[in-house]
Coordinates of C-alpha atoms in Angstrom, one line a residue:
M152 CA 3.0 -17.4 -21.3
R153 CA 2.0 -17.8 -25.0
I154 CA 2.7 -14.7 -27.0
T155 CA 2.0 -14.0 -30.7
P156 CA 2.3 -10.8 -32.8
V157 CA -1.3 -10.0 -31.9
N158 CA -3.0 -11.1 -28.6
I159 CA -6.4 -10.5 -27.0
V160 CA -6.9 -10.9 -23.3
Y161 CA -10.6 -11.5 -23.2
G162 CA -13.2 -11.2 -20.3
G163 CA -13.0 -12.7 -16.9
D164 CA -11.9 -11.5 -13.5
E165 CA -10.3 -8.1 -13.6
F166 CA -7.3 -8.9 -11.5
L167 CA -6.5 -12.1 -13.5
A168 CA -6.9 -10.2 -16.7
S169 CA -4.5 -7.5 -15.6
Q170 CA -2.1 -10.1 -14.5
T171 CA -2.3 -11.9 -17.8
V172 CA -1.6 -8.6 -19.6
R173 CA 1.5 -8.2 -17.4
D174 CA 2.6 -11.7 -18.0
M175 CA 2.2 -11.2 -21.8
R176 CA 4.1 -7.9 -21.6
Q177 CA 7.0 -9.7 -19.8
S178 CA 7.0 -12.4 -22.4
A179 CA 7.1 -9.8 -25.2
R180 CA 9.9 -8.0 -23.4
S181 CA 11.9 -11.3 -23.3
A182 CA 11.3 -11.7 -27.0
M183 CA 12.1 -8.1 -27.9
P184 CA 14.3 -6.6 -25.1
D185 CA 15.0 -3.5 -27.2
A186 CA 11.4 -2.7 -27.9
E187 CA 9.6 0.5 -26.7
I188 CA 6.3 0.1 -24.9
A189 CA 3.3 2.2 -25.9
Q190 CA -0.1 2.3 -24.2
L191 CA -3.4 3.2 -25.8
D192 CA -6.9 3.4 -24.5
A193 CA -9.3 2.5 -27.3
K194 CA -12.0 4.7 -25.7
D195 CA -10.2 7.8 -27.0
A196 CA -7.4 6.6 -29.2
S197 CA -7.7 7.3 -33.0
A198 CA -6.6 5.3 -35.9
A199 CA -3.7 7.8 -36.4
D200 CA -2.6 7.2 -32.7
F201 CA -2.5 3.4 -33.4
L202 CA -0.5 3.8 -36.6
Q203 CA 2.0 6.0 -34.7
A204 CA 2.3 3.5 -31.8
I205 CA 3.1 0.5 -34.0
S206 CA 5.6 2.4 -36.2
P207 CA 9.3 2.0 -35.4
T208 CA 11.3 5.0 -34.4
L209 CA 15.0 5.9 -34.6
L210 CA 15.4 5.1 -30.9
A211 CA 13.3 1.9 -30.9
P212 CA 13.0 0.0 -34.1
R213 CA 10.4 -2.4 -32.5
T214 CA 7.4 -1.8 -30.2
I215 CA 5.1 -3.5 -27.7
V216 CA 1.7 -1.9 -27.9
L217 CA -0.8 -2.3 -25.0
V218 CA -4.4 -1.5 -26.0
S219 CA -7.0 -1.3 -23.2
N220 CA -10.8 -1.2 -23.6
L221 CA -10.7 -2.9 -27.0
Q222 CA -14.5 -3.1 -26.9
D223 CA -14.7 0.7 -27.2
A224 CA -12.6 1.0 -30.4
D225 CA -14.3 3.2 -33.0
P226 CA -14.8 1.8 -36.6
A227 CA -11.7 3.5 -38.0
L228 CA -9.4 2.2 -35.2
A229 CA -11.0 -1.2 -35.4
D230 CA -10.2 -1.4 -39.1
R231 CA -6.5 -0.4 -38.5
I232 CA -6.1 -3.0 -35.9
V233 CA -7.5 -5.7 -38.1
D234 CA -5.3 -4.5 -41.0
Y235 CA -2.2 -4.8 -38.8
T236 CA -3.3 -8.2 -37.6
K237 CA -3.5 -9.5 -41.2
R238 CA -0.1 -8.1 -42.1
A239 CA 1.5 -9.4 -38.9
F240 CA 0.3 -13.0 -39.5
A241 CA 1.1 -12.9 -43.2
D242 CA 4.8 -12.8 -42.1
P243 CA 5.1 -13.3 -38.3
E244 CA 8.9 -13.4 -38.4
A245 CA 9.0 -9.9 -39.9
A246 CA 6.5 -8.4 -37.4
E247 CA 8.2 -5.4 -35.6
C248 CA 5.4 -4.9 -33.1
I249 CA 3.7 -7.1 -30.5
L250 CA 0.1 -6.1 -29.9
I251 CA -1.6 -6.9 -26.6
C252 CA -5.2 -5.9 -26.4
R253 CA -7.6 -6.1 -23.4
H254 CA -11.3 -6.7 -24.0
E255 CA -13.7 -6.7 -21.0
G256 CA -15.9 -9.4 -22.5
G257 CA -19.6 -9.3 -23.5
Q258 CA -21.2 -8.5 -26.9
K259 CA -19.8 -4.9 -27.3
G260 CA -16.9 -5.0 -29.7
K261 CA -17.2 -8.8 -30.2
G262 CA -17.3 -8.3 -33.9
L263 CA -13.8 -6.8 -33.8
V264 CA -12.5 -9.7 -31.7
D265 CA -13.9 -12.1 -34.3
R266 CA -12.3 -10.3 -37.2
M267 CA -9.0 -10.2 -35.3
R268 CA -9.2 -14.0 -34.5
K269 CA -10.0 -14.8 -38.2
A270 CA -6.9 -12.8 -39.2
G271 CA -4.8 -15.0 -36.8
A272 CA -4.9 -13.2 -33.4
Y273 CA -4.5 -15.3 -30.3
R274 CA -7.4 -14.9 -27.8
C275 CA -6.6 -15.7 -24.2
E276 CA -9.8 -16.5 -22.2
V277 CA -9.6 -15.2 -18.6
P278 CA -11.6 -17.2 -16.1
D279 CA -14.5 -15.7 -14.2
L280 CA -14.1 -16.5 -10.5
K281 CA -17.7 -15.7 -9.4
K282 CA -18.7 -19.4 -8.9
P283 CA -17.1 -21.6 -6.2
Q284 CA -16.1 -24.4 -8.7
A285 CA -14.4 -21.8 -10.9
R286 CA -12.2 -20.8 -8.0
V287 CA -11.2 -24.4 -7.3
N288 CA -10.4 -24.9 -11.0
F289 CA -8.3 -21.8 -11.0
V290 CA -6.3 -23.0 -8.0
V291 CA -5.6 -26.4 -9.7
Q292 CA -4.7 -24.6 -13.0
R293 CA -2.4 -22.2 -11.2
F294 CA -0.5 -25.0 -9.5
E295 CA -0.2 -26.7 -12.9
S296 CA 1.2 -23.5 -14.5
L297 CA 3.8 -23.6 -11.8
G298 CA 4.7 -27.2 -12.6
R299 CA 3.1 -28.6 -9.4
R300 CA 0.0 -30.4 -8.3
I301 CA -2.4 -29.8 -5.4
D302 CA -4.7 -32.2 -3.6
I303 CA -8.3 -31.4 -4.5
R304 CA -9.3 -30.9 -0.8
A305 CA -6.5 -28.4 -0.4
A306 CA -7.6 -26.6 -3.6
Q307 CA -11.1 -26.4 -2.2
Q308 CA -9.8 -25.0 1.1
L309 CA -7.8 -22.3 -0.6
A310 CA -10.7 -21.4 -2.8
A311 CA -13.2 -21.3 0.1
V312 CA -11.0 -19.1 2.3
M313 CA -9.4 -16.8 -0.3
G314 CA -11.6 -17.1 -3.4
R315 CA -13.1 -13.6 -2.9
Y316 CA -9.6 -12.1 -3.2
P317 CA -8.2 -13.3 -6.5
G318 CA -4.9 -11.3 -6.0
E319 CA -4.2 -13.0 -2.7
L320 CA -5.3 -16.4 -4.0
Y321 CA -2.9 -16.0 -7.0
A322 CA 0.0 -15.0 -4.8
M323 CA -0.8 -17.7 -2.2
C324 CA -0.5 -20.5 -4.8
E325 CA 2.9 -19.2 -5.8
Q326 CA 4.1 -18.7 -2.2
L327 CA 3.1 -22.3 -1.3
C328 CA 5.1 -23.7 -4.2
S329 CA 8.0 -21.5 -3.3
D330 CA 8.0 -22.5 0.4
F331 CA 7.3 -26.2 0.2
D332 CA 8.3 -29.1 -2.0
D333 CA 5.1 -31.1 -1.4
D334 CA 3.8 -32.6 -4.7
P335 CA 0.8 -32.7 -4.5
M336 CA 0.3 -29.9 -2.0
S337 CA -1.7 -31.4 0.9
L338 CA -4.6 -30.0 2.8
E339 CA -2.6 -30.3 6.0
R340 CA 0.2 -28.1 4.5
V341 CA -2.3 -25.5 3.3
N342 CA -4.0 -25.4 6.8
E343 CA -0.6 -25.2 8.4
Y344 CA 0.4 -22.3 6.2
M345 CA -2.8 -20.4 6.7
T346 CA -3.1 -21.0 10.4
G347 CA -3.1 -17.3 11.1
D348 CA -6.1 -16.7 8.9
P349 CA -9.3 -16.6 11.0
Q350 CA -11.4 -18.1 8.3
T351 CA -9.1 -21.0 8.0
T352 CA -9.3 -21.6 11.8
G353 CA -13.1 -21.4 11.6
F354 CA -13.3 -24.0 8.9
E355 CA -10.9 -26.3 10.8
V356 CA -13.0 -26.0 13.9
A357 CA -16.2 -26.6 12.0
D358 CA -14.8 -29.7 10.3
L359 CA -13.7 -31.1 13.7
A360 CA -17.0 -30.4 15.3
L361 CA -19.0 -32.0 12.4
A362 CA -16.7 -35.0 12.7
G363 CA -17.6 -35.3 16.4
N364 CA -14.1 -34.4 17.6
V365 CA -15.5 -31.8 20.1
P366 CA -12.5 -31.7 22.5
L367 CA -10.0 -30.8 19.7
A368 CA -12.4 -28.4 18.1
I369 CA -12.8 -26.5 21.4
V370 CA -9.0 -26.5 22.0
K371 CA -8.5 -25.1 18.4
M372 CA -11.2 -22.5 19.0
R373 CA -9.9 -21.3 22.4
S374 CA -6.3 -21.1 21.1
A375 CA -7.5 -19.0 18.1
V376 CA -9.5 -16.6 20.3
E377 CA -6.6 -16.2 22.7
Q378 CA -4.4 -15.3 19.8
G379 CA -6.8 -12.6 18.7
T380 CA -9.3 -14.3 16.4
D381 CA -12.7 -12.7 16.6
P382 CA -15.2 -15.4 17.7
L383 CA -17.6 -14.1 14.9
A384 CA -15.2 -15.4 12.3
I385 CA -15.5 -18.9 13.8
V386 CA -19.3 -18.6 14.1
G387 CA -19.4 -17.6 10.4
A388 CA -17.5 -20.8 9.4
L389 CA -19.7 -23.0 11.6
A390 CA -22.9 -21.4 10.2
M391 CA -21.7 -21.9 6.6
K392 CA -21.1 -25.6 7.3
M393 CA -24.5 -26.0 8.9
R394 CA -26.2 -24.2 6.0
A395 CA -24.5 -26.6 3.6
L396 CA -25.9 -29.6 5.7
A397 CA -29.4 -28.1 5.7
K398 CA -29.3 -27.6 1.9
A399 CA -28.1 -31.2 1.4
A400 CA -30.9 -32.5 3.6
A401 CA -33.4 -30.4 1.6
V402 CA -32.1 -32.0 -1.7
N403 CA -32.4 -35.5 -0.2
S404 CA -36.0 -34.8 0.8
G405 CA -36.9 -33.4 -2.6
S406 CA -37.7 -29.9 -1.2
I407 CA -35.1 -28.3 -3.6
T408 CA -33.0 -29.3 -6.5
E409 CA -29.3 -29.5 -6.6
A410 CA -29.1 -26.4 -8.8
E411 CA -31.2 -24.5 -6.3
T412 CA -28.6 -25.0 -3.6
G413 CA -26.1 -22.8 -5.4
M414 CA -23.4 -25.2 -4.2
P415 CA -20.6 -26.7 -6.3
D416 CA -20.9 -30.4 -6.8
W417 CA -18.0 -31.3 -4.6
Q418 CA -19.4 -29.3 -1.7
L419 CA -22.9 -30.8 -2.0
R420 CA -21.4 -34.3 -2.2
R421 CA -19.4 -33.7 0.9
A422 CA -22.4 -32.3 2.9
R423 CA -24.5 -35.2 1.9
G424 CA -21.8 -37.5 3.2
Q425 CA -22.0 -35.8 6.6
L426 CA -25.7 -36.1 7.0
R427 CA -25.7 -39.5 8.7
G428 CA -27.3 -39.2 12.2
W429 CA -28.7 -35.7 11.7
T430 CA -32.4 -34.8 12.1
G431 CA -34.3 -31.7 11.4
P432 CA -34.8 -30.8 15.1
G433 CA -31.1 -31.4 15.7
M434 CA -30.2 -28.9 13.0
S435 CA -32.6 -26.4 14.4
T436 CA -31.0 -26.8 17.8
C437 CA -27.5 -26.1 16.4
F438 CA -28.7 -23.0 14.5
E439 CA -30.3 -21.7 17.7
A440 CA -27.0 -22.2 19.5
L441 CA -25.1 -20.3 16.8
A442 CA -27.7 -17.4 17.1
V443 CA -27.0 -17.2 20.8
V444 CA -23.2 -16.9 20.1
D445 CA -23.9 -14.3 17.5
Q446 CA -25.9 -12.3 20.0
A447 CA -23.3 -12.7 22.7
C448 CA -20.6 -11.4 20.3
K449 CA -22.6 -8.3 19.3
S450 CA -23.7 -7.3 22.8
N451 CA -22.6 -7.4 26.4
G452 CA -25.3 -10.0 27.3
G453 CA -23.1 -13.1 27.6
D454 CA -19.8 -14.8 27.3
P455 CA -19.1 -15.3 23.5
V456 CA -16.4 -18.0 24.1
Y457 CA -18.6 -20.0 26.5
S458 CA -21.5 -19.8 24.0
L459 CA -19.3 -20.8 21.2
E460 CA -18.0 -23.7 23.1
R461 CA -21.6 -24.9 23.8
A462 CA -22.5 -24.4 20.1
I463 CA -19.5 -26.6 19.1
E464 CA -20.7 -29.3 21.6
Y465 CA -24.2 -29.2 20.1
I466 CA -22.8 -29.6 16.5
G467 CA -20.6 -32.4 17.6
A468 CA -23.6 -34.2 19.1
K469 CA -25.7 -33.5 16.0
G470 CA -28.0 -31.3 17.9
R471 CA -28.9 -33.8 20.6
V472 CA -29.7 -32.3 24.1
L473 CA -26.6 -32.1 26.2
A474 CA -26.5 -33.3 29.8

């Protein structure tokens, strides 16, 4: 982790930003093991509080100062931070304080960030993981930071299953690298590792069904349900894959643009590649079959597993009427 006398952790996902601050603090600790740590919240800290925090004491001649909510610093505090940044970079070797600031992003307080950067501060941009492709990029970069590589399909699988939980995604990448020597990390290894995750099982079943491997898809589905997986989790994965196909078909027909699908490029390309043999009525049949499963799961009006098996058969047959 890069560390300079003054650092700004800027914007992005909250978990990743907090983790970046922790990583920087650890790097600062390694560089200055005898330093005292002080924490300030710019929402209510004064310029005097900042000066006191960066000043050496008899017990700790050096300090590591963590400043949260930098965007809320008042003008006096902002001026003191900029003044310190200028002094620190005028003679970095003599700097007795490492400053780590957290800015939530946006326009508020951006002027202060610009002044600090002009004075020499390092700004670490934290990724925003709201978009699917950003999650995939994060997985790839996380593996690279650990000195490893990951197959793009494996990265896509990790991002699809765990992308809504950045903390778990971050930890999963490290755990995979710790447990396996594969380089690059393969899709098979990722699926093997996450076999207990119902979403992973659902995606695997959906991929097998779309590939026409109905027998194995049903075996995987029944095994997962017997081990406690809620059929609804598998229905959700199947429906997601079918929606992707429907959007890809709409793009091909000119009904919507690629941007209007809201899908990352890799996902749209993959869905387009799976369209061979599909028709509009066939897709409708499959969606109706999934609706039957959904109803069976949420009521006592049918056998969810049997209905799910039939839906898998319909998807495997591209919606053609079954004998």
